[in-house]
PDB file of C-alpha atoms in Angstrom:
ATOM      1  CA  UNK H   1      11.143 -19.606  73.700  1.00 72.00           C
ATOM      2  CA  UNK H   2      12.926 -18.547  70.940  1.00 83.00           C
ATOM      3  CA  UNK H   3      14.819 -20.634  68.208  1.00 86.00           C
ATOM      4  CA  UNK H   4      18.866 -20.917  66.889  1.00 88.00           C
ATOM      5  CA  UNK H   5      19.280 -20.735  63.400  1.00 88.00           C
ATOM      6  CA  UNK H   6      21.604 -23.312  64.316  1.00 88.00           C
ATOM      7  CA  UNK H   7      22.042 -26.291  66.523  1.00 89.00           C
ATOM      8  CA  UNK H   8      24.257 -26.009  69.340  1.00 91.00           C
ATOM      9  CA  UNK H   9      27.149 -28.189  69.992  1.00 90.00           C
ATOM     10  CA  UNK H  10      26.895 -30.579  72.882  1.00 93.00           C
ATOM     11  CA  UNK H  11      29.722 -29.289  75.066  1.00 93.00           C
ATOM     12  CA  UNK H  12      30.867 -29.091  79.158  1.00 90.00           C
ATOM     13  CA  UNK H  13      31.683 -25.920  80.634  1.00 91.00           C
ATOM     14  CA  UNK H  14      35.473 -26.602  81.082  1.00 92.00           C
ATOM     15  CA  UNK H  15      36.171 -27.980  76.990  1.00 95.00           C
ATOM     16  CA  UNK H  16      34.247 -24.836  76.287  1.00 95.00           C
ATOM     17  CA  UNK H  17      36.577 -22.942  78.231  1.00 94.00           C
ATOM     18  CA  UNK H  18      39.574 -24.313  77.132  1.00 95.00           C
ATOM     19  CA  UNK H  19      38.350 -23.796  73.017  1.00 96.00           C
ATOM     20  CA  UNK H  20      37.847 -20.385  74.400  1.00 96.00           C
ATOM     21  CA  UNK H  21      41.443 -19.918  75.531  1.00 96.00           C
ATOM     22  CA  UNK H  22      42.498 -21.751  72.752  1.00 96.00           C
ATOM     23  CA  UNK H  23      40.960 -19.368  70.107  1.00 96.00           C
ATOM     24  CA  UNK H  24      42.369 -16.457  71.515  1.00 96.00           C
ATOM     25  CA  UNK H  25      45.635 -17.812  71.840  1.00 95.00           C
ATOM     26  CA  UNK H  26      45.785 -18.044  68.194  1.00 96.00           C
ATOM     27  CA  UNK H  27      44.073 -14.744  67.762  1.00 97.00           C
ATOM     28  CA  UNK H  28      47.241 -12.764  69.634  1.00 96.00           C
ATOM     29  CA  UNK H  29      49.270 -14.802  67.470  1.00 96.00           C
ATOM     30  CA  UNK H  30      48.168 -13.978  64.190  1.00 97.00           C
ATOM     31  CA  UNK H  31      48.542 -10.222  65.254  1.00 97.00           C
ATOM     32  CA  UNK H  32      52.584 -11.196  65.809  1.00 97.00           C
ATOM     33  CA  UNK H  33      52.442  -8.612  68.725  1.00 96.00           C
ATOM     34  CA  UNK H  34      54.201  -9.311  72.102  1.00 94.00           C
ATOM     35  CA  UNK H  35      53.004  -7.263  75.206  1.00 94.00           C
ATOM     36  CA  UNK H  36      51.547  -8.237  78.281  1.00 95.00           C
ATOM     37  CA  UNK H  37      48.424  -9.718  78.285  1.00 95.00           C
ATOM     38  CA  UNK H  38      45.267  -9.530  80.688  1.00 94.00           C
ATOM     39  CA  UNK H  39      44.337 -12.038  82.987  1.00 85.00           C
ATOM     40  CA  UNK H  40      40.910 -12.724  83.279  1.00 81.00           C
ATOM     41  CA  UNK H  41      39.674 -16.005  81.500  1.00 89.00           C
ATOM     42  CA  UNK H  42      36.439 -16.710  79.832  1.00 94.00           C
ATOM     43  CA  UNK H  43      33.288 -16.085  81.578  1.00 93.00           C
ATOM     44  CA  UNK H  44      30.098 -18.138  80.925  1.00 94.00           C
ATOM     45  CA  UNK H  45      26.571 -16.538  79.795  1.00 92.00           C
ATOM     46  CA  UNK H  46      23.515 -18.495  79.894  1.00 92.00           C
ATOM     47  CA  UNK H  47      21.720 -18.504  76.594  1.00 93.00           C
ATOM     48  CA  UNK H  48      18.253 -18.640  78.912  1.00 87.00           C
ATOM     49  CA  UNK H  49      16.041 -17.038  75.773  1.00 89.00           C
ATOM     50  CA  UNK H  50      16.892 -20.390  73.682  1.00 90.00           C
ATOM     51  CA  UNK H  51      17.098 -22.955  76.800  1.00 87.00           C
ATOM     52  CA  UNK H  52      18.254 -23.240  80.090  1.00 88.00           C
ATOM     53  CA  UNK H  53      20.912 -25.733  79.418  1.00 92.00           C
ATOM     54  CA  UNK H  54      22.201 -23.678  76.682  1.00 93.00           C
ATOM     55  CA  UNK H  55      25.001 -21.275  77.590  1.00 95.00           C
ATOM     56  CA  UNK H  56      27.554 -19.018  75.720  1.00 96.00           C
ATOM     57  CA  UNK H  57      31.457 -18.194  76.250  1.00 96.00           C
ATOM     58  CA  UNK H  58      32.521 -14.275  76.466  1.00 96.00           C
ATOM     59  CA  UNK H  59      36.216 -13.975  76.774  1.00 97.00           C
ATOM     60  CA  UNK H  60      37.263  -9.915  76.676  1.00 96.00           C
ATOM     61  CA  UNK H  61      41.154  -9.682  76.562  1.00 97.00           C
ATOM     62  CA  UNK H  62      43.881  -7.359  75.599  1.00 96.00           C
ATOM     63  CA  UNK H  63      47.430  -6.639  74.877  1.00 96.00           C
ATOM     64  CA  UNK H  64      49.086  -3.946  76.331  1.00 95.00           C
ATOM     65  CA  UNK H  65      52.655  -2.462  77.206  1.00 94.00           C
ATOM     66  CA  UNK H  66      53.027  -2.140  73.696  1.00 95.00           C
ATOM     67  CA  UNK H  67      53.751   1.102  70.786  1.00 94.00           C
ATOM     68  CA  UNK H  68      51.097   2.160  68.567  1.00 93.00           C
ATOM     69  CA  UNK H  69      53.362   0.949  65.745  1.00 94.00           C
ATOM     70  CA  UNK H  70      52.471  -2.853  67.477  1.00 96.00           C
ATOM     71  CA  UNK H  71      48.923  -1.534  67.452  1.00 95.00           C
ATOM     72  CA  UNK H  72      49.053  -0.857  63.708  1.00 94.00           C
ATOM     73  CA  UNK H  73      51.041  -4.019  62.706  1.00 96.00           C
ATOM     74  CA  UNK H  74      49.331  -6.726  65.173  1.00 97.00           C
ATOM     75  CA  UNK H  75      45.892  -4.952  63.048  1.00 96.00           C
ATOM     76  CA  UNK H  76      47.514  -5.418  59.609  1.00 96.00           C
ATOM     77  CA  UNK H  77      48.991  -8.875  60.419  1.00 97.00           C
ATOM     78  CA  UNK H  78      45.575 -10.032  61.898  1.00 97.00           C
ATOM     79  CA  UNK H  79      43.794  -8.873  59.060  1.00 96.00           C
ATOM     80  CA  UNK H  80      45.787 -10.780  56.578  1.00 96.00           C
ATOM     81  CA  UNK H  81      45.870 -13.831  58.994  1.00 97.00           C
ATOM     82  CA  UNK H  82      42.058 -14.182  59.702  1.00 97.00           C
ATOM     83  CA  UNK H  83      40.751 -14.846  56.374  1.00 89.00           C
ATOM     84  CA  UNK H  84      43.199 -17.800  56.116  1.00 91.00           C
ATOM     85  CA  UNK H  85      42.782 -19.417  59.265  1.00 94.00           C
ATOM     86  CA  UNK H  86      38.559 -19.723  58.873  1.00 95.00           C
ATOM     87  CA  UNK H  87      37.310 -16.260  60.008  1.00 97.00           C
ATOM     88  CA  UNK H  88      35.381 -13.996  57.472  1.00 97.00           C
ATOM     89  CA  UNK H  89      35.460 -10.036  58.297  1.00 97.00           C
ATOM     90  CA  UNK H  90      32.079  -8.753  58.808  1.00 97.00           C
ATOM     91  CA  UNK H  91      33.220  -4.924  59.359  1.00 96.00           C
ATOM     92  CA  UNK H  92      36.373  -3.466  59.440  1.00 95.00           C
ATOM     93  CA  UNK H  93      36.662   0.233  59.920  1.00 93.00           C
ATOM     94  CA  UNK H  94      37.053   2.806  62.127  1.00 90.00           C
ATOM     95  CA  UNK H  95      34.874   2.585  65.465  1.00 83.00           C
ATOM     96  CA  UNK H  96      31.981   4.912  65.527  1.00 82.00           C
ATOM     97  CA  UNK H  97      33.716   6.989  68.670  1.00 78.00           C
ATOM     98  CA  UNK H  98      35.838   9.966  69.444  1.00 75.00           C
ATOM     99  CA  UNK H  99      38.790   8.349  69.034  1.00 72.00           C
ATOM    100  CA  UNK H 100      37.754   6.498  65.539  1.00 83.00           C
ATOM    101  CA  UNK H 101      39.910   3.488  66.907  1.00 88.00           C
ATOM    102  CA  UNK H 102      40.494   0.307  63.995  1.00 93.00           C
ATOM    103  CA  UNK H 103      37.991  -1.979  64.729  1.00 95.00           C
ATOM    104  CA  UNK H 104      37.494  -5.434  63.329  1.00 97.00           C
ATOM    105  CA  UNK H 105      34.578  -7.691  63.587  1.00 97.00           C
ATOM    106  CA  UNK H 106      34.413 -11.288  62.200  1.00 98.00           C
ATOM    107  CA  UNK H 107      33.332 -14.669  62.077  1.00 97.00           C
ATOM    108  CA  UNK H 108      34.116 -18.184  61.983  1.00 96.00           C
ATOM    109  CA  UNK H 109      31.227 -20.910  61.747  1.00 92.00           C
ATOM    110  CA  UNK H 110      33.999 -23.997  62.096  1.00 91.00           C
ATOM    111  CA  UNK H 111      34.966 -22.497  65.085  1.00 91.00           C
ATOM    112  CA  UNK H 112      31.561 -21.168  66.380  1.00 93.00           C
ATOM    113  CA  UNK H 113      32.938 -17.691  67.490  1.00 97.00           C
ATOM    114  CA  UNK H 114      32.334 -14.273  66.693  1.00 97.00           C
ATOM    115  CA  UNK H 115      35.503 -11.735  66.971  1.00 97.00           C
ATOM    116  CA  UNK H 116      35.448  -7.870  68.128  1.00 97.00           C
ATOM    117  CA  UNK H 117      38.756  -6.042  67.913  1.00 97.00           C
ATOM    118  CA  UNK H 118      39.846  -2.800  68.491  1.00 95.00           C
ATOM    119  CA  UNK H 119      43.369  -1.055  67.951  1.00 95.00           C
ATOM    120  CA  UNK H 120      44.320   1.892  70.813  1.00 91.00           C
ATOM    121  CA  UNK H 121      46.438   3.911  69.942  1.00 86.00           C
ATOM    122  CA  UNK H 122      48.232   6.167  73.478  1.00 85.00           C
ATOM    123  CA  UNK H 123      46.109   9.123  74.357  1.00 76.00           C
ATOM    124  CA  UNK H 124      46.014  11.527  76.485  1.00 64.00           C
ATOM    125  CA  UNK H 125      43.666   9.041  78.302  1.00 67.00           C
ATOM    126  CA  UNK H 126      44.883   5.683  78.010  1.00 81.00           C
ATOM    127  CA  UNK H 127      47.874   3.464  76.972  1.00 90.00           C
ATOM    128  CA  UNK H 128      48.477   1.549  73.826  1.00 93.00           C
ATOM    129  CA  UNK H 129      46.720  -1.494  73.530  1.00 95.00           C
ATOM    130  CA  UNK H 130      44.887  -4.085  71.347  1.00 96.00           C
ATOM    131  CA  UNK H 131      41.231  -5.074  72.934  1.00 96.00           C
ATOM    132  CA  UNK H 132      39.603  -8.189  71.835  1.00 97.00           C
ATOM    133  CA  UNK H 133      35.969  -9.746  72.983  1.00 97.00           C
ATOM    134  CA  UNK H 134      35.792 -13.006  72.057  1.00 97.00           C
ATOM    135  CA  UNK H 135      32.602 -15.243  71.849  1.00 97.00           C
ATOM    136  CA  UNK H 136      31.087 -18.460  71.556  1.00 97.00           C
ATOM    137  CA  UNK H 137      27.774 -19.528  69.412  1.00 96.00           C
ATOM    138  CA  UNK H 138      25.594 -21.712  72.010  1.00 95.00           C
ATOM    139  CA  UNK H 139      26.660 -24.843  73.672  1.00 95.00           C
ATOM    140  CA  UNK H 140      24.491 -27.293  74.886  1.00 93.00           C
ATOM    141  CA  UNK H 141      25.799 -28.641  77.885  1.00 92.00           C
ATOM    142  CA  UNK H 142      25.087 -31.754  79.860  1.00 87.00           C
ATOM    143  CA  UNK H 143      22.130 -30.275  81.621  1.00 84.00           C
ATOM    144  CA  UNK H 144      20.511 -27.334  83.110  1.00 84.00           C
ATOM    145  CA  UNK H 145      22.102 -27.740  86.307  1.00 84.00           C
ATOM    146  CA  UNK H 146      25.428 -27.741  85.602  1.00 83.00           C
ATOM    147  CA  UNK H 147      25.657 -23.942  84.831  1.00 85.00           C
ATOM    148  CA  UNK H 148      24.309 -23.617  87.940  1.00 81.00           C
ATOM    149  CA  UNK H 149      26.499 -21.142  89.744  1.00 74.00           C
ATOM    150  CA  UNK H 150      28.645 -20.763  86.764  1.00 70.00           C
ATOM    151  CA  UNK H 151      30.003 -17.128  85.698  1.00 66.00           C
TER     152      UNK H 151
END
């Protein structure tokens, strides 16, 4: 098995969820944009190679219905926003595609979550948008079992 070079909090599935929810809440505010956003919630990923009661929260979003000058301004705002609310940019550049989208990765230990964000511009393919993938260090929960049919 291999090891963390951390040690996971000792956290249920549903507080997990809801600091999921709750991070990415403040993310779409610190970007100032307003657009509609996309449903899903946060999904949970068993961290099996570490432990089997060890599991991880993924939460892919977006904001959409909105102008690529939202797309350029929810970037800039976020940018300037992160660094003061705990998160330290790791990368932020263009993303190594076609398109060369803004993309954004970052960090913040506090918090335990890692940060992927990329700005769409409209295309001849696709609507404006801003997507975000969202995602939790290890938690420890209660026990093995309790993931147990978890997703």
């Amino acid at each position: 098995m291999k090891e963390l070079d951390y040690t996971p909090v000792r956290m249920d599935l549903e507080p997990a969820r809801t600091k999921t929810k709750q991070v990415s809440s403040s993310l779409l505010e610190m970007t100032g944009v307003e657009g509609k956003v996309s449903e899903p919630g946060p999904s949970v990923t068993r961290c099996r190679e570490y432990g089997d009661d060890l599991f991880s929260m993924s939460h892919p979003w977006s904001v959409y219905e909105i102008t690529d000058e939202q797309v350029e301004a929810g970037l800039i705002n976020l940018r300037k926003a992160l660094n003061g609310n705990g998160w330290k940019i790791t990368k932020d550049g263009k993303a190594n595609s076609q398109a060369q989208d803004p993309e954004i990765y970052a960090e913040n230990d506090a918090e335990q979550f890692a940060l992927h964000v990329t700005g769409n511009k409209k295309s001849a393919t696709g609507n404006a948008m801003i997507l975000f993938k969202v995602v939790s260090k290890c938690f420890k929960a209660e026990s093995a079992k309790s993931l147990d049919g978890e997703y």
